[in-house]
Amino acid sequence: MASSLRHGLTKARSHILSRTRWFSSQSDALVEAKIPEVGIISGIPEQHLRRRVVIYSPARTASQQGSGKVGKWKINFLSTQKWENPLMGWTSTGDPYANVGDAGLSFESEEAAKEFAEKHGWEYTVRKRHTPLLRVKSYADNFKWKGLPKSEE
Amino acid sequence: MEFLLMNHPLDCPICDQGGECDLQDQSMAFGSDRGRFTEVKRSVVDKNLGPLVKTVMTRCIQCTRCVRFATEVAGVQDLGMLGRGSGEEIGTYVEKLMTSELSGNVIDICPVGALTSKPFAFKARNWELKGTETIDVTDAVGSNIRIDSRGPEVMRIVPRLNEDINEEWISDKTRFCYDGLKRQRLNDPMIRGADGRFKPVIWRDALAVVAEMAHKVKPEEIVGVAGQLSDAESMMALKDLLNKMGSNNVWCEGNGSNRDADLRSGYIMNSSIAGLEKADAFLLVGTQPRVEAAIVNARIRKTVLAKQAQGWGPDTLLEIAERRHPFSSVLLNAKNPAIIVGAGLFERKDKDAIFSALETIAKYANAVRLDWNGFNVLLLKAAQAAALDLGLVPESENSIESAKFVYLMGADDVNLEKVPADALWFIKGIMATGVDDWKIIRALSEVAGVKLPYDTLGAIRSRIKTVAPNILNIDEREPATFSFSIKPESTKKMDSAPFGTAVDNFYMTDSITRASKIMAQCSALLLKK
Ligand code: SF4
């Protein structure tokens, strides 16, 4: 375990070193080529650095609760590796990120979420946030004179 | 708070609303921790509102939201308030069902647990559920929904707000079709043996058999039909596969032999669903929005100014087109007239004539201008628009009659009687195996030796981008650039057969809803009525 970690670290370091060199020789425009900064040194396995994620702002629940939690931004990992565990009937997952998005990642703004995803090298799509359209309504309108009643055809 | 809770039962532990109850939240925040009410709580008889809505009327706090929803949005005067004082109850005045396609929404509307979902009753607690925000496929509206699942199982479907499409409502079909997902599914590929029985095989064998059959027939005899629930990726792959094999007979269920995919304005909702609110006169042709797209119907209702003339036959339509019908003056005087055409007409032989009549009407009523496009087509199936965008149109009108090899990608509603008896089949159910359709097609293409050039979702999406870039814009509506003004005139005659109904049974329109028990109950009640 320790050796593999160290191995990973040396590999990571060599990555960084090569990256620095590469930067210095190339123009600045290439910095944009998405290299996950966090990814390399965190020891996160390679395949999880290329995750596809959705950045979205959860809609208000349809039922009549308060709106205190509305407006946060979340990152959702598209993962389908789920199965019912034959032993207990619980849900098992083969994806270490399966519960991370919902439970752990919450951002104040779309930009913050994007930045986080970029830092980790995730490929993201952003879903538009839908806000309610508030119309001016008045109870009294129900009793307003709307002209002569139309004859039912 | 104390007054509200006076007659409210202490039901929270056995109440389905627990955890998402407004009253519970309020009393947690502002309520007293002990009650001073020593009298007897009132009790109210539960009402039977049908197979969808469960009622526990003692929990009702008489906020009348449900009554207002029913009258103002759904447009049925079924719910009301009876009695006075502590005898006050919500109910249908006589014992009857709530006959609305939107009745499920009262479940969300009710701030307490008086109206809850019957199929969902005692199935799960809402904090165990994981919500996935997505889009509904049971009709062509594309309502925004959230699918709540517990582990691998879908537990319920709730709406999510989108002012442009469904506001915050969804139809009952959308909300309750989910139990159909759990039944009658295929898990393995199967091949029909010589004895007529299906036997499960492994994918490799299945694909080999199919590829061999496909090579036995002439390219023109290959036909592909995409099902009404197909995704754009699979349809793209299907079309590419068939094209590579030399056939161009591929279409999507419901589009019939419609071959005008050239002008996008000819098959989309040009004024947008939200835009319908601006309309001041409606002409509905061959469509019944109430059953075809209940949400659109609610919009139309909202715009109550409408004087609707529902032409029952092509004769009326012709009269309007020739300005002989009283309704033409209504259209002429309207500022924003909206014409809504049902996609059921696509299947008619004389559809070109109908459309040209409609275009005449649209022209004289000035329904298509720069700032307002009131010529709308109300599609029926979720996949239709994408299919036409991708150009899934058959090359010849009667390709199915000469077909020898039919690839049905989840298409269950195709009229197969016309297919010659000696045809070789390849039917693939929509709910096969949990493998994406495009992956199957991709694998098949490899076995058949006409390999498709993409093997990841990203790659297939970029292929779609070259064909129809608008599909990839999630959550955006792409208006059509050209309208029919550049379309050649059609001189065909209309045939006088009345417009049929495109949807007879609102609750059962595709393979998922047909497999659903709840939908079966609903339609049984619908027929009894
Ligand atoms: S919405 Fe619920 S609490 Fe309000 S009146 Fe209707 S049943 Fe009662």
XYZ file of C-alpha atoms in Angstrom, chain B:
529
model
C -50.764 27.301 14.914
C -52.708 25.946 17.829
C -55.972 26.507 16.043
C -54.716 24.783 12.963
C -53.541 21.802 14.918
C -56.687 21.642 17.004
C -58.494 19.341 14.679
C -55.472 17.922 12.985
C -54.672 14.347 13.972
C -51.260 13.529 15.409
C -50.611 11.299 12.438
C -47.111 12.209 11.415
C -45.556 8.780 12.030
C -48.073 7.067 9.767
C -48.587 9.867 7.307
C -47.119 9.766 3.841
C -46.648 13.475 3.808
C -44.303 13.226 6.793
C -41.013 14.866 5.963
C -42.411 17.010 3.197
C -45.362 18.480 4.991
C -45.797 22.188 5.240
C -47.836 21.951 8.414
C -45.188 19.771 9.997
C -42.492 22.288 9.127
C -44.562 25.177 10.422
C -45.370 23.522 13.686
C -41.764 22.517 14.174
C -40.772 26.128 13.710
C -43.567 27.998 15.407
C -45.731 25.472 17.240
C -46.015 24.937 20.931
C -44.589 21.739 22.335
C -47.756 20.840 24.180
C -51.403 21.153 23.340
C -54.061 22.810 25.422
C -56.883 21.261 23.502
C -58.798 18.794 25.623
C -61.982 18.299 23.654
C -62.578 15.567 21.145
C -61.068 15.988 17.710
C -63.504 15.984 14.865
C -63.481 13.175 12.375
C -64.321 13.300 8.726
C -65.211 10.488 6.403
C -62.604 9.776 3.746
C -63.656 10.420 0.195
C -63.059 8.140 -2.710
C -61.383 10.118 -5.453
C -60.388 7.186 -7.629
C -57.321 5.031 -7.965
C -54.786 7.840 -7.881
C -55.488 10.081 -4.947
C -55.720 8.730 -1.440
C -57.665 10.836 0.998
C -57.452 11.037 4.771
C -59.871 13.832 5.298
C -59.406 14.307 9.043
C -56.016 15.753 8.164
C -57.487 18.445 5.975
C -56.977 21.985 7.164
C -59.504 23.525 4.768
C -57.053 25.619 2.887
C -59.050 24.994 -0.320
C -55.960 24.863 -2.474
C -57.196 21.633 -4.008
C -60.554 23.174 -4.827
C -58.894 26.142 -6.446
C -56.550 23.918 -8.420
C -59.405 21.807 -9.689
C -61.524 24.751 -10.774
C -58.884 27.166 -11.936
C -56.188 25.007 -13.478
C -57.680 21.630 -14.235
C -61.030 23.110 -15.126
C -63.211 20.528 -13.432
C -65.692 21.623 -10.822
C -65.478 18.327 -9.006
C -64.053 19.351 -5.676
C -65.750 21.700 -3.308
C -66.377 22.690 0.238
C -69.375 21.337 2.097
C -70.771 22.185 5.496
C -69.955 24.903 7.967
C -67.866 25.426 11.055
C -66.406 22.254 12.398
C -68.599 20.298 10.009
C -66.787 21.767 7.053
C -65.398 19.208 4.629
C -63.694 19.042 1.312
C -65.216 16.573 -1.054
C -66.846 15.801 -4.289
C -70.443 16.776 -3.711
C -71.762 13.351 -4.539
C -69.585 10.299 -4.484
C -67.741 10.456 -7.766
C -64.267 10.307 -9.160
C -62.174 13.234 -10.053
C -62.308 13.240 -13.799
C -59.285 15.211 -14.739
C -56.070 14.263 -16.439
C -54.296 16.518 -13.979
C -55.851 15.191 -10.795
C -52.546 13.892 -9.469
C -51.371 17.426 -8.893
C -53.653 17.874 -5.902
C -51.248 15.552 -4.124
C -48.509 18.135 -4.393
C -50.863 20.997 -3.840
C -52.170 19.761 -0.514
C -49.984 21.207 2.240
C -50.829 18.389 4.631
C -51.338 14.681 4.182
C -55.028 14.864 3.367
C -54.481 14.125 -0.296
C -51.626 11.742 -0.984
C -50.654 9.399 -3.732
C -52.474 6.103 -3.567
C -49.939 4.016 -5.474
C -47.146 5.453 -3.374
C -48.922 4.988 -0.045
C -46.666 3.475 2.613
C -44.033 2.572 0.022
C -41.198 4.837 1.073
C -40.313 7.885 3.093
C -39.290 10.854 1.070
C -35.919 11.245 2.768
C -34.895 7.812 1.540
C -35.426 8.829 -2.021
C -32.859 10.062 -4.450
C -34.188 12.496 -6.963
C -33.026 12.587 -10.546
C -34.158 15.563 -12.528
C -35.203 14.631 -16.000
C -37.800 14.906 -18.737
C -40.984 12.959 -19.209
C -41.477 10.769 -22.277
C -45.086 9.662 -22.084
C -46.235 12.438 -24.376
C -44.634 14.939 -26.663
C -44.794 17.803 -24.189
C -41.577 16.915 -22.432
C -42.695 17.911 -18.971
C -39.899 18.435 -16.515
C -40.011 15.846 -13.818
C -38.023 14.489 -10.974
C -37.838 10.746 -10.669
C -37.465 9.681 -7.071
C -35.828 6.349 -6.649
C -34.821 4.234 -3.750
C -31.866 2.134 -4.702
C -32.494 0.736 -8.142
C -36.246 1.122 -7.992
C -38.335 4.037 -9.193
C -40.678 4.996 -6.370
C -42.496 8.016 -7.669
C -42.465 10.810 -10.179
C -43.054 14.405 -9.237
C -43.113 17.539 -11.351
C -40.492 20.197 -11.353
C -40.971 23.748 -12.271
C -40.497 24.908 -15.820
C -42.516 27.946 -16.732
C -41.952 27.382 -20.426
C -43.418 23.925 -20.545
C -45.409 22.444 -17.750
C -45.355 25.228 -15.150
C -45.522 23.051 -12.068
C -48.027 20.460 -13.170
C -47.749 17.053 -14.758
C -50.423 14.805 -16.111
C -51.564 11.677 -14.342
C -50.015 9.518 -17.004
C -46.628 11.051 -16.370
C -46.964 10.805 -12.653
C -48.246 7.302 -12.280
C -46.911 5.353 -15.227
C -43.798 4.291 -13.365
C -45.068 0.924 -12.190
C -45.161 -0.068 -15.845
C -41.393 0.150 -15.836
C -41.189 -2.718 -13.438
C -43.308 -5.209 -15.322
C -43.164 -7.153 -18.554
C -39.559 -6.462 -19.268
C -37.219 -8.408 -21.422
C -33.971 -9.235 -19.800
C -32.211 -11.337 -22.412
C -32.247 -11.363 -26.147
C -34.500 -14.127 -27.407
C -34.821 -15.939 -30.675
C -37.905 -17.690 -31.871
C -37.047 -21.281 -32.595
C -38.553 -23.599 -35.181
C -41.218 -24.636 -32.689
C -42.466 -21.073 -32.394
C -41.181 -20.659 -28.864
C -38.867 -17.897 -27.790
C -35.687 -18.998 -26.200
C -33.110 -16.785 -24.557
C -29.727 -16.595 -26.231
C -26.575 -14.675 -25.596
C -25.991 -11.391 -27.339
C -23.280 -12.658 -29.634
C -25.509 -15.347 -31.126
C -28.462 -13.030 -31.384
C -26.513 -10.402 -33.246
C -24.969 -12.973 -35.553
C -28.394 -14.292 -36.514
C -29.716 -10.813 -37.163
C -26.711 -9.795 -39.212
C -27.020 -12.896 -41.316
C -30.692 -12.261 -41.982
C -30.035 -8.663 -42.875
C -27.544 -9.748 -45.497
C -29.952 -12.241 -47.034
C -32.428 -9.616 -48.186
C -32.096 -6.859 -50.722
C -31.193 -3.474 -49.284
C -34.529 -1.916 -50.271
C -36.327 -4.578 -48.311
C -34.818 -3.523 -45.049
C -37.049 -1.322 -42.962
C -36.370 0.299 -39.633
C -38.969 1.743 -37.318
C -37.974 3.641 -34.228
C -40.325 3.434 -31.303
C -42.104 6.382 -29.815
C -39.852 6.392 -26.790
C -36.534 6.106 -28.600
C -33.755 8.492 -27.787
C -32.056 10.608 -30.388
C -28.788 8.697 -30.108
C -30.395 5.377 -30.957
C -32.369 6.845 -33.800
C -29.222 8.332 -35.223
C -27.482 4.978 -34.978
C -30.433 3.177 -36.527
C -30.561 5.540 -39.458
C -26.824 5.355 -39.991
C -26.873 1.581 -39.854
C -29.673 1.247 -42.339
C -28.136 3.805 -44.641
C -24.884 1.940 -44.567
C -26.692 -1.226 -45.511
C -28.209 0.582 -48.450
C -31.722 1.185 -47.233
C -33.314 4.496 -46.462
C -36.590 3.194 -45.173
C -36.455 4.320 -41.630
C -38.993 6.329 -39.703
C -40.402 6.892 -36.302
C -43.693 5.592 -35.062
C -46.455 8.140 -35.270
C -44.863 10.082 -38.072
C -46.336 7.688 -40.555
C -45.168 8.139 -44.069
C -44.685 11.820 -43.424
C -41.854 12.841 -45.604
C -41.545 16.533 -45.041
C -38.837 16.840 -42.520
C -37.354 19.692 -44.494
C -39.109 22.527 -42.797
C -38.873 22.396 -39.098
C -41.775 24.762 -38.699
C -43.984 22.057 -40.185
C -43.757 19.824 -37.174
C -42.997 21.814 -34.077
C -44.918 23.986 -31.688
C -43.932 27.252 -33.293
C -45.388 29.612 -30.771
C -43.977 27.544 -27.882
C -46.177 26.205 -25.143
C -45.811 29.251 -22.964
C -46.451 31.407 -26.004
C -49.935 29.958 -26.307
C -50.931 32.216 -23.470
C -50.554 35.190 -25.768
C -52.960 33.794 -28.298
C -56.444 35.188 -28.461
C -58.119 32.741 -30.781
C -57.520 29.066 -31.172
C -58.242 26.787 -34.050
C -57.709 23.178 -33.110
C -57.585 20.802 -36.000
C -57.700 17.074 -35.589
C -56.449 17.241 -32.066
C -57.772 16.789 -28.602
C -55.200 18.400 -26.368
C -56.931 17.098 -23.288
C -55.858 13.554 -23.998
C -52.937 14.165 -26.287
C -51.102 16.636 -24.122
C -52.969 17.405 -20.947
C -50.481 20.046 -19.919
C -50.950 21.997 -23.115
C -54.659 21.781 -22.535
C -54.228 23.420 -19.157
C -52.382 26.253 -20.887
C -55.090 26.688 -23.422
C -57.650 26.729 -20.661
C -55.659 29.351 -18.859
C -55.993 31.566 -21.866
C -59.727 31.463 -21.435
C -60.516 34.194 -23.873
C -60.505 31.554 -26.480
C -63.509 30.969 -28.573
C -62.778 27.594 -29.929
C -64.178 26.204 -33.090
C -63.355 22.603 -33.188
C -63.921 21.558 -36.735
C -65.101 18.018 -36.686
C -64.463 17.237 -40.283
C -62.389 18.416 -43.191
C -65.505 20.140 -44.533
C -65.498 22.636 -41.723
C -61.823 23.188 -42.267
C -62.406 23.868 -45.922
C -65.179 26.281 -45.024
C -62.856 28.163 -42.742
C -60.138 28.172 -45.360
C -62.548 29.641 -47.879
C -63.796 32.132 -45.305
C -67.316 30.784 -45.375
C -67.388 29.797 -41.731
C -68.273 32.325 -39.009
C -65.069 31.413 -37.252
C -62.919 32.926 -39.981
C -63.956 36.397 -38.896
C -62.910 35.541 -35.349
C -59.526 34.517 -36.678
C -59.309 37.629 -38.809
C -60.012 39.877 -35.864
C -57.695 38.086 -33.499
C -54.356 39.672 -32.835
C -52.473 36.475 -32.127
C -54.417 33.604 -33.612
C -53.061 30.161 -32.821
C -53.658 27.149 -34.973
C -52.928 23.828 -33.373
C -52.759 20.800 -35.581
C -52.797 17.311 -34.202
C -50.041 14.993 -35.253
C -52.653 12.317 -35.743
C -53.120 13.901 -39.157
C -49.662 12.799 -40.225
C -51.053 9.342 -40.745
C -53.728 10.505 -43.160
C -53.342 10.142 -46.874
C -54.630 13.627 -47.605
C -52.383 15.345 -45.134
C -50.767 17.586 -47.716
C -54.135 18.976 -48.657
C -55.050 19.546 -45.028
C -51.811 21.311 -44.373
C -52.195 23.557 -47.375
C -55.702 24.491 -46.241
C -54.272 25.309 -42.855
C -51.598 27.399 -44.437
C -54.201 29.384 -46.319
C -55.926 30.027 -43.037
C -52.694 30.968 -41.359
C -51.953 33.375 -44.166
C -55.224 35.263 -44.162
C -55.417 35.293 -40.376
C -51.878 36.609 -40.334
C -50.890 33.947 -37.840
C -47.279 33.796 -38.938
C -45.437 37.034 -38.549
C -42.037 38.023 -37.361
C -43.166 38.529 -33.803
C -45.721 35.783 -33.582
C -45.860 32.342 -35.077
C -49.178 30.789 -34.332
C -48.927 27.719 -36.507
C -48.421 24.826 -34.167
C -48.219 21.122 -34.537
C -49.013 19.178 -31.429
C -47.018 15.993 -31.596
C -48.086 12.861 -29.827
C -44.962 10.930 -29.095
C -41.812 11.894 -27.337
C -39.487 10.769 -30.091
C -41.273 12.356 -33.026
C -39.608 15.735 -33.161
C -36.110 14.376 -32.734
C -36.783 11.748 -35.381
C -37.815 14.367 -37.887
C -34.894 16.566 -36.916
C -32.576 13.694 -37.619
C -34.265 13.018 -40.902
C -35.852 9.695 -40.125
C -38.227 9.706 -43.034
C -39.028 6.744 -45.240
C -37.888 6.839 -48.815
C -40.962 5.267 -50.288
C -44.454 5.452 -48.910
C -45.201 1.792 -48.922
C -41.874 0.422 -47.901
C -43.442 -1.698 -45.226
C -45.474 -3.667 -47.767
C -42.359 -4.903 -49.492
C -40.289 -5.317 -46.381
C -38.412 -8.503 -45.787
C -36.419 -7.434 -42.798
C -37.913 -5.140 -40.214
C -35.949 -3.630 -37.401
C -38.408 -2.447 -34.807
C -36.523 -0.438 -32.269
C -39.033 -0.531 -29.464
C -41.864 0.194 -31.844
C -45.012 -1.533 -30.656
C -47.712 0.386 -32.410
C -46.784 -0.186 -36.003
C -49.476 -1.702 -38.102
C -47.813 -4.936 -39.027
C -50.620 -6.496 -40.985
C -49.273 -5.018 -44.159
C -45.927 -6.719 -43.840
C -45.677 -9.710 -46.136
C -45.887 -13.011 -44.349
C -42.518 -14.249 -45.467
C -40.707 -11.346 -43.868
C -37.921 -12.085 -41.490
C -38.342 -10.302 -38.222
C -36.207 -8.606 -35.796
C -38.293 -7.162 -33.065
C -36.655 -5.548 -30.176
C -38.762 -4.499 -27.251
C -38.273 -1.046 -25.870
C -37.416 -2.254 -22.443
C -34.890 -4.797 -23.452
C -32.145 -5.575 -21.086
C -31.144 -2.207 -19.790
C -28.651 -1.930 -22.597
C -28.888 1.275 -24.562
C -30.373 0.811 -27.984
C -27.561 2.609 -29.693
C -25.070 0.190 -28.188
C -26.979 -2.748 -29.585
C -27.074 -1.148 -32.992
C -23.407 -0.339 -32.793
C -22.635 -3.960 -31.932
C -24.886 -5.205 -34.684
C -23.182 -2.979 -37.200
C -19.882 -4.531 -36.320
C -21.180 -8.060 -36.679
C -22.848 -7.191 -39.957
C -19.630 -5.760 -41.279
C -20.817 -2.178 -41.685
C -19.168 -0.737 -38.638
C -20.509 2.570 -37.401
C -17.789 5.089 -36.666
C -18.723 5.894 -33.078
C -18.490 3.911 -29.915
C -18.966 6.348 -27.096
C -21.871 8.534 -26.172
C -19.736 11.578 -26.814
C -18.906 10.389 -30.299
C -22.496 9.665 -31.204
C -23.499 13.068 -29.904
C -20.990 14.758 -32.122
C -22.410 12.795 -35.021
C -25.853 14.119 -34.090
C -24.380 17.573 -33.963
C -23.506 17.376 -37.617
C -27.052 16.380 -38.488
C -29.211 18.352 -36.100
C -27.249 20.567 -33.737
C -30.349 21.796 -31.974
C -30.976 18.443 -30.302
C -27.999 18.791 -28.076
C -29.137 22.037 -26.523
C -30.678 20.735 -23.352
C -33.374 22.932 -21.887
C -33.347 25.299 -24.823
C -36.046 25.721 -27.364
C -34.848 26.153 -30.887
C -37.315 28.053 -33.017
C -37.597 27.158 -36.650
C -35.869 29.494 -39.015
C -38.025 29.206 -42.077
C -41.723 28.937 -42.136
C -43.870 27.346 -44.769
C -43.912 30.408 -46.964
C -41.195 28.804 -49.044
C -42.993 25.517 -49.330
C -44.394 24.549 -52.725
C -48.151 24.676 -53.024
C -50.002 21.435 -52.829
C -52.930 20.869 -55.087
C -54.241 17.641 -53.710
C -57.847 17.266 -52.623
C -58.913 16.668 -49.086
C -60.839 13.546 -48.451
C -63.978 14.038 -46.463
C -63.528 11.309 -43.900
C -63.719 12.849 -40.447
C -60.562 13.313 -38.440
C -60.173 10.343 -36.193
C -59.114 10.489 -32.611
C -55.425 9.988 -32.213
C -55.580 8.861 -28.626
C -58.604 6.873 -27.491
C -57.344 6.061 -24.085
C -55.407 8.766 -22.343
C -53.970 6.375 -19.810
C -52.488 3.837 -22.195
C -50.458 5.101 -25.082
C -47.159 3.260 -25.050
C -45.548 0.097 -23.856
C -44.753 1.453 -20.409
C -48.203 2.752 -19.659
C -49.763 -0.394 -21.067
C -47.757 -2.482 -18.648
C -48.763 -0.314 -15.740
C -51.359 -1.622 -13.317
C -52.343 1.828 -12.131
C -52.969 3.003 -15.657
C -55.040 -0.131 -16.235
C -57.203 0.730 -13.239
C -57.643 4.269 -14.463
C -58.682 3.247 -17.907
C -61.064 0.642 -16.515
C -62.786 3.443 -14.616
C -62.657 5.641 -17.671
C -64.525 3.045 -19.673
C -67.092 2.415 -16.981
C -68.012 6.057 -16.778
